[in-house]
Amino acid sequence: MLQEDEQIMRIGVLTGGGDCPGLNAVIRAVVRKGVATYGHEFVGFQDGWKGPLEGLSRPLGIAEVRGILPRGGTILGSSRTNPFKIENGVERIKENLAAQGVDALIAIGGEDTLGVATKLHELGVNVIGVPKTIDNDLGATDYTFGFDTAVNIAMEAIDRLHTTAESHHRTLVVEVMGRHAGWIALHAGLAGGANVILLPERQFDVDQVAGYVEKRFQHQYAPIVVVAEGAQPLDGQMVLHNQELDSFGHVRLGGIGQWLAEQLEAKTGKEARTVVLGHIQRGGTPTAFDRVLATRLGLQAIDAAHEGDWGKMVAMQSTDIVRVPLADATAELKTVPLERYAEAEVFFGS
Amino acid sequence: MLQEDEQIMRIGVLTGGGDCPGLNAVIRAVVRKGVATYGHEFVGFQDGWKGPLEGLSRPLGIAEVRGILPRGGTILGSSRTNPFKIENGVERIKENLAAQGVDALIAIGGEDTLGVATKLHELGVNVIGVPKTIDNDLGATDYTFGFDTAVNIAMEAIDRLHTTAESHHRTLVVEVMGRHAGWIALHAGLAGGANVILLPERQFDVDQVAGYVEKRFQHQYAPIVVVAEGAQPLDGQMVLHNQELDSFGHVRLGGIGQWLAEQLEAKTGKEARTVVLGHIQRGGTPTAFDRVLATRLGLQAIDAAHEGDWGKMVAMQSTDIVRVPLADATAELKTVPLERYAEAEVFFGS
Amino acid sequence: MLQEDEQIMRIGVLTGGGDCPGLNAVIRAVVRKGVATYGHEFVGFQDGWKGPLEGLSRPLGIAEVRGILPRGGTILGSSRTNPFKIENGVERIKENLAAQGVDALIAIGGEDTLGVATKLHELGVNVIGVPKTIDNDLGATDYTFGFDTAVNIAMEAIDRLHTTAESHHRTLVVEVMGRHAGWIALHAGLAGGANVILLPERQFDVDQVAGYVEKRFQHQYAPIVVVAEGAQPLDGQMVLHNQELDSFGHVRLGGIGQWLAEQLEAKTGKEARTVVLGHIQRGGTPTAFDRVLATRLGLQAIDAAHEGDWGKMVAMQSTDIVRVPLADATAELKTVPLERYAEAEVFFGS
Amino acid sequence: MLQEDEQIMRIGVLTGGGDCPGLNAVIRAVVRKGVATYGHEFVGFQDGWKGPLEGLSRPLGIAEVRGILPRGGTILGSSRTNPFKIENGVERIKENLAAQGVDALIAIGGEDTLGVATKLHELGVNVIGVPKTIDNDLGATDYTFGFDTAVNIAMEAIDRLHTTAESHHRTLVVEVMGRHAGWIALHAGLAGGANVILLPERQFDVDQVAGYVEKRFQHQYAPIVVVAEGAQPLDGQMVLHNQELDSFGHVRLGGIGQWLAEQLEAKTGKEARTVVLGHIQRGGTPTAFDRVLATRLGLQAIDAAHEGDWGKMVAMQSTDIVRVPLADATAELKTVPLERYAEAEVFFGS
């Protein structure tokens, strides 16, 4: 299908931010179509923006992308390096691209990675963005890959916990990812039949939650409470009665989930336990939904690059894959609207 | 939330056609919101339209829908009974509804079930439809529940078959569901990294398929061919050389997949084997996507019933749940468009 | 099969201690064979020894055990109540058994539950024991049900974490169950390809662990460290630098795994993260191994009861199900022998 | 750990027969311990005995076995080539081993592969055998790896089919692997709650099976019948009423399972459907049980080779890995004993 008169490009690919099931599927689709259909060449930049910044690259051809479709993580590595926070960062990237003969970049990442891509585009670098966030909180796209996988992992954990909760007449608090948006908590909670779901979008009243829990016990069933890591109680309800940061300044395991379990145990008189799902939500093989979405985004990204349609992000809208301006993606955090939360509230406490 | 002056309805629920993961999630959402938020009463009709036709019903309250969210199948049973093909069928349904004091029906089903619902609505029965087809081939809705589960089951099977294909240098033909539309084949094939995908929407050239298979072997990798049960070769390529119907007039196992494997073995000289996934695609616990979709459709269905918005089908459009006229659902079979198939063709044979 | 002259017994069944996948499979097998083959009657005592102590029972027949084979948890509920720590506990149990016409008990549980069973047997109660511990640390049986399920859940989590570790060049510490015996850590670590495995049976040198981790990074691969919750560093290495108990006196989440991750991060200069699998290891549907084992133990238990072979525990030895004296089960904790740990050490750090 | 005065060997590894989850885990353990602990060198022979016969080999070191633990299939390829059926086969093998400087072979395979190994050992080749059969029918070992994985896959399929059977009031016949021994059918049937299990070890009476099915329907539950592919009805019950061989002489899909479903439909008047699990039972990632077993067998095999303990097969007995004479493994097919079948019969039809 390669046209005689078409220009062969050399395209760099990079993945930035937290890893996410589906990254490899995007890389594979970009390279497979780019080589087979258009005849372009590819370079893999390592560890996000650190790669072009430091000139760290590796070969990226058909052979390198064989067998990676079902694999989690990213064969290119990732980092949170931001070239705009590094002296002469942009110049160094431009120099390295020129030195390696790279004409354009396909950047796969979340808010930070795409924010850098947006600014680089404005500074004259040929960039296409592919949205990636396990939290599903990027605007301009209905879904991001990785989200469906995370929700399924969380749901399977909740499914498992139901039997323990009932056998021991305990409350089980499941803390899932979501610092600023509660999409994973909402979907995993709905899918897992949680009795209460708590999101960052709306502060919760710990007494109301305890009320739901008690009501559930009256029906002889044990409650599962799903709480996003970024959910917060009403102002004044949480008094930090113990040291929440470890010796390295990280938030300790046992954040909001642990706190909530202690509160519920005290308020209801029933044992409560916490499970913090943590990193298992972002690892491993992607679901079919995420593999198909990631593959289609990759195909659209290489089409956009081939056409020189720079400064665009590929996105899912309904069942279509479309292109939107890169700047749209990061304009606003996509949080859970109140009417979606209201749907879930129908099931609370009963 | 129940208003003093609102009328309490007695609503019948039924599930028709082939079973599909998510049916119980719909029933649960309808009953949970219907009882807790609106105060309505419910009757479960058994085995699809057979239930109201023969007056077969069972109690359906909060207790009956506890714990059914993760369960496949339908607690109400199903059948393919069509009251319009039975003498006085409609009259008998109307009589039984009246006798049991049932004011309205929520009918969950596919083309046939919703076709009946549409006609009953025109004849004065209060009906709301909920779309259900594992094949994803109903119009007016982006997705139907059950489809995502089926695609994941098929993808996991394909994942497993890759290692066998490579260890034995064999072609493996995987036959998946899809008599008239190839959505399952398309998505499972894309997600599973199939080397060829064959759909009912486009006749295939068996020599071209053999060519893809041979090309794949040249790369030292063994091919997986995903074929929808309704896919057909070009006219004249298939000569029925053996009896394809069993003694009960059913199509024998070993339909198109078996035929294709025999052809590929003959044409390429490499061993070929068939796996027919069959009923395991429609059983078992739903994925998170399907549980959330089914739950949201159920919530919207009871809202529509509560508002007396009869003759509507609930549907998913982008991330919203909307209502469309029942007649729209069955107006046209939603098949795989050519551009979606073209996306997949990028990966064929390589 | 019921003999005319055989005496029909009324047998109580109870489950004690932490819940464990397979409990329901035992109950089902006991009741199914007990009713269908021998004609006995059954009573379900609720919440472990609390049931006969307080006379809390429920009907237990064929109908009650339908569909419970794949379900985790226990339909009878569980507790850690010990009648020997309660005034007149044994007398009350004897009275309640007499009052309900119960001739014998089948007690399913771990060290504590079977310890009570042993003493009750010595005091004249007809008891058969079925061993249950997710930790696999009971003597006299090769395996206990629940263990295989827990190991698979932990292995799947480790599988998922590999890709995250590699994408981010991080150390991931996975804390699994095992306070006194490291079987889950050993098997999950071996199955998951862990780079270091730490057990309660042998104190570890945190500097040696850091050495393994650094060696692994030299190969460009990121390390997974699997640590049993009861593993301990060499004397003097762990200085409790922060409050490890929460306001209810429970050990805080972030026990040994959290401590170890902090140490490894400090010693190697590479980011380290912890995942505490917690309760998801003991919930949910059992694996085939556990369902078959639990079913066979249940069949043997009802055979023993039918024959009046009281004071026995059923056990797995090689592929056989045998009977051993109840006292044997709890005589000694079955810990991981050094030669089994040595097998695993072959893989450390490389 | 390498001793100065120890001889470094060059050891060939091969995998023969049908692929089986766990083969790669054996290869990895052999090479990891062989290189790291003993300092030996390895050669991978391709496609079973075809490799040494034709001198087809590939490098096999630490790098080649990285990441293969969770992967199904075999990185060495497999075949059913038998050198004793090829002219000068043994001489050619001896020549190729000498030419490549190979001192010994570790052969991983089933009855046929180990039969060749036994004879080669008698003819002076240094051989260690590792047992492999998904059917679990090799003597001298309690279990073979791959079996547990196959049983779990079949069980999960049966779990899924229960809901379809009940929703449609149908009989579902599940055909699983097992030409000569019914271990997979027995364990998957027990674990999946099958209502009838049919094995090659005992001819079945199709009327009795129909009786079980009818009895099950009387309880309002739909039956699942698990049948091993090698199971046979009583003499005279099966009249081949249609052509059972395809145009290539293979047994057609739709063997005993299809036949049985037709019979049950005719005899009970209830719809019956067949699912043939086929190759998905042998592909994909191994369970924890199989990964641990395969790893431990590999470690023992390299120990035996290091010690020059030729002519042995490694085996699992209770929880130990032991060595037995190679000839023992293939002396007798290990079939399901009648008392194990009797355990399962307790559950038939109810």
CSV table of C-alpha atoms in Angstrom, one decimal, chain B residues 181-323:
chain,number,residue,atom,x,y,z
B,181,ALA,CA,-23.0,-10.3,12.7
B,182,GLY,CA,-19.3,-10.8,13.4
B,183,TRP,CA,-18.8,-8.5,16.4
B,184,ILE,CA,-17.6,-11.3,18.7
B,185,ALA,CA,-15.2,-12.6,16.1
B,186,LEU,CA,-13.9,-9.1,15.3
B,187,HIS,CA,-13.3,-8.0,18.9
B,188,ALA,CA,-12.0,-11.4,20.2
B,189,GLY,CA,-9.8,-11.7,17.1
B,190,LEU,CA,-8.4,-8.2,17.6
B,191,ALA,CA,-7.9,-8.7,21.3
B,192,GLY,CA,-6.4,-12.2,20.9
B,193,GLY,CA,-4.0,-11.3,18.2
B,194,ALA,CA,-5.6,-13.5,15.6
B,195,ASN,CA,-3.9,-13.8,12.2
B,196,VAL,CA,-7.1,-13.9,10.2
B,197,ILE,CA,-10.6,-13.0,11.2
B,198,LEU,CA,-13.6,-14.1,9.2
B,199,LEU,CA,-17.1,-12.6,9.5
B,200,PRO,CA,-20.6,-13.3,8.2
B,201,GLU,CA,-20.6,-9.8,6.7
B,202,ARG,CA,-18.1,-10.6,4.0
B,203,GLN,CA,-17.6,-13.9,2.2
B,204,PHE,CA,-14.0,-15.0,2.4
B,205,ASP,CA,-11.7,-16.5,-0.2
B,206,VAL,CA,-10.3,-19.7,1.3
B,207,ASP,CA,-7.2,-19.4,-0.9
B,208,GLN,CA,-6.5,-16.0,0.5
B,209,VAL,CA,-6.9,-17.3,4.0
B,210,ALA,CA,-4.5,-20.1,3.2
B,211,GLY,CA,-2.1,-17.5,1.9
B,212,TYR,CA,-2.2,-15.6,5.2
B,213,VAL,CA,-1.6,-18.8,7.1
B,214,GLU,CA,1.4,-19.7,5.0
B,215,LYS,CA,2.9,-16.2,5.4
B,216,ARG,CA,2.6,-16.5,9.1
B,217,PHE,CA,4.4,-19.9,9.2
B,218,GLN,CA,7.3,-18.2,7.3
B,219,HIS,CA,7.7,-16.0,10.3
B,220,GLN,CA,8.1,-19.1,12.4
B,221,TYR,CA,4.8,-18.3,14.2
B,222,ALA,CA,1.8,-20.5,14.1
B,223,PRO,CA,-1.5,-18.9,13.0
B,224,ILE,CA,-4.8,-18.5,14.8
B,225,VAL,CA,-7.8,-18.1,12.6
B,226,VAL,CA,-11.0,-16.7,14.2
B,227,VAL,CA,-14.1,-17.5,12.3
B,228,ALA,CA,-17.7,-16.5,13.2
B,229,GLU,CA,-20.1,-19.4,13.0
B,230,GLY,CA,-22.0,-17.6,10.2
B,231,ALA,CA,-19.0,-16.8,8.0
B,232,GLN,CA,-19.1,-18.2,4.5
B,233,PRO,CA,-16.6,-18.8,1.8
B,234,LEU,CA,-17.0,-17.4,-1.7
B,235,ASP,CA,-19.8,-18.9,-3.7
B,236,GLY,CA,-18.7,-22.3,-5.0
B,237,GLN,CA,-15.8,-22.8,-2.7
B,238,MET,CA,-17.7,-25.0,-0.2
B,239,VAL,CA,-19.0,-28.3,-1.5
B,240,LEU,CA,-20.9,-30.0,1.2
B,241,HIS,CA,-19.0,-33.3,1.0
B,242,ASN,CA,-20.5,-34.8,4.2
B,243,GLN,CA,-23.7,-34.8,6.0
B,244,GLU,CA,-23.8,-31.5,8.0
B,245,LEU,CA,-27.0,-32.1,9.8
B,246,ASP,CA,-27.4,-34.6,12.6
B,247,SER,CA,-30.3,-36.9,13.2
B,248,PHE,CA,-32.3,-34.2,14.9
B,249,GLY,CA,-31.9,-31.7,12.1
B,250,HIS,CA,-29.5,-29.5,14.0
B,251,VAL,CA,-26.4,-28.3,12.4
B,252,ARG,CA,-23.6,-30.6,13.5
B,253,LEU,CA,-20.8,-29.4,15.6
B,254,GLY,CA,-18.0,-29.1,13.2
B,255,GLY,CA,-19.6,-26.5,11.0
B,256,ILE,CA,-17.6,-23.8,9.3
B,257,GLY,CA,-14.6,-24.1,11.6
B,258,GLN,CA,-14.2,-27.8,11.0
B,259,TRP,CA,-14.6,-27.3,7.2
B,260,LEU,CA,-12.0,-24.5,7.2
B,261,ALA,CA,-9.5,-26.4,9.2
B,262,GLU,CA,-9.7,-29.3,6.7
B,263,GLN,CA,-9.3,-26.9,3.8
B,264,LEU,CA,-6.3,-25.1,5.4
B,265,GLU,CA,-4.6,-28.4,6.2
B,266,ALA,CA,-5.0,-29.6,2.6
B,267,LYS,CA,-3.9,-26.3,1.1
B,268,THR,CA,-0.9,-25.6,3.3
B,269,GLY,CA,0.3,-29.1,4.2
B,270,LYS,CA,0.4,-28.1,7.9
B,271,GLU,CA,-1.7,-29.7,10.6
B,272,ALA,CA,-4.8,-27.7,11.4
B,273,ARG,CA,-7.2,-28.1,14.4
B,274,THR,CA,-10.5,-26.6,15.3
B,275,VAL,CA,-11.9,-25.4,18.6
B,276,VAL,CA,-15.6,-24.6,18.7
B,277,LEU,CA,-16.2,-22.4,21.8
B,278,GLY,CA,-19.9,-22.9,21.8
B,279,HIS,CA,-22.0,-22.4,24.9
B,280,ILE,CA,-19.1,-21.4,27.2
B,281,GLN,CA,-19.3,-18.0,25.6
B,282,ARG,CA,-22.7,-17.3,27.0
B,283,GLY,CA,-22.5,-18.7,30.5
B,284,GLY,CA,-21.0,-17.7,33.7
B,285,THR,CA,-20.4,-14.5,35.7
B,286,PRO,CA,-20.5,-11.2,33.7
B,287,THR,CA,-17.5,-8.9,33.3
B,288,ALA,CA,-17.6,-5.6,35.1
B,289,PHE,CA,-18.5,-3.8,31.9
B,290,ASP,CA,-21.6,-6.0,31.5
B,291,ARG,CA,-22.6,-5.8,35.1
B,292,VAL,CA,-22.4,-2.0,35.1
B,293,LEU,CA,-24.2,-1.8,31.7
B,294,ALA,CA,-26.9,-4.2,32.7
B,295,THR,CA,-27.4,-2.5,36.1
B,296,ARG,CA,-27.7,1.0,34.5
B,297,LEU,CA,-30.2,-0.3,31.8
B,298,GLY,CA,-32.3,-1.8,34.6
B,299,LEU,CA,-32.3,1.5,36.5
B,300,GLN,CA,-33.4,3.3,33.4
B,301,ALA,CA,-36.1,0.8,32.6
B,302,ILE,CA,-37.7,1.1,35.9
B,303,ASP,CA,-37.5,4.9,35.7
B,304,ALA,CA,-39.3,4.7,32.3
B,305,ALA,CA,-41.9,2.4,33.7
B,306,HIS,CA,-42.4,4.6,36.7
B,307,GLU,CA,-42.9,7.6,34.4
B,308,GLY,CA,-45.3,5.6,32.2
B,309,ASP,CA,-43.0,6.2,29.2
B,310,TRP,CA,-44.3,3.0,27.5
B,311,GLY,CA,-43.1,1.6,24.2
B,312,LYS,CA,-39.5,2.6,24.8
B,313,MET,CA,-36.3,0.6,24.8
B,314,VAL,CA,-33.4,1.6,27.1
B,315,ALA,CA,-30.1,1.9,25.3
B,316,MET,CA,-26.5,2.8,25.7
B,317,GLN,CA,-25.2,5.7,23.6
B,318,SER,CA,-21.7,6.8,24.4
B,319,THR,CA,-21.6,6.7,28.2
B,320,ASP,CA,-25.2,7.6,28.6
B,321,ILE,CA,-28.3,5.5,29.1
B,322,VAL,CA,-31.1,6.8,27.0
B,323,ARG,CA,-34.6,5.8,25.8
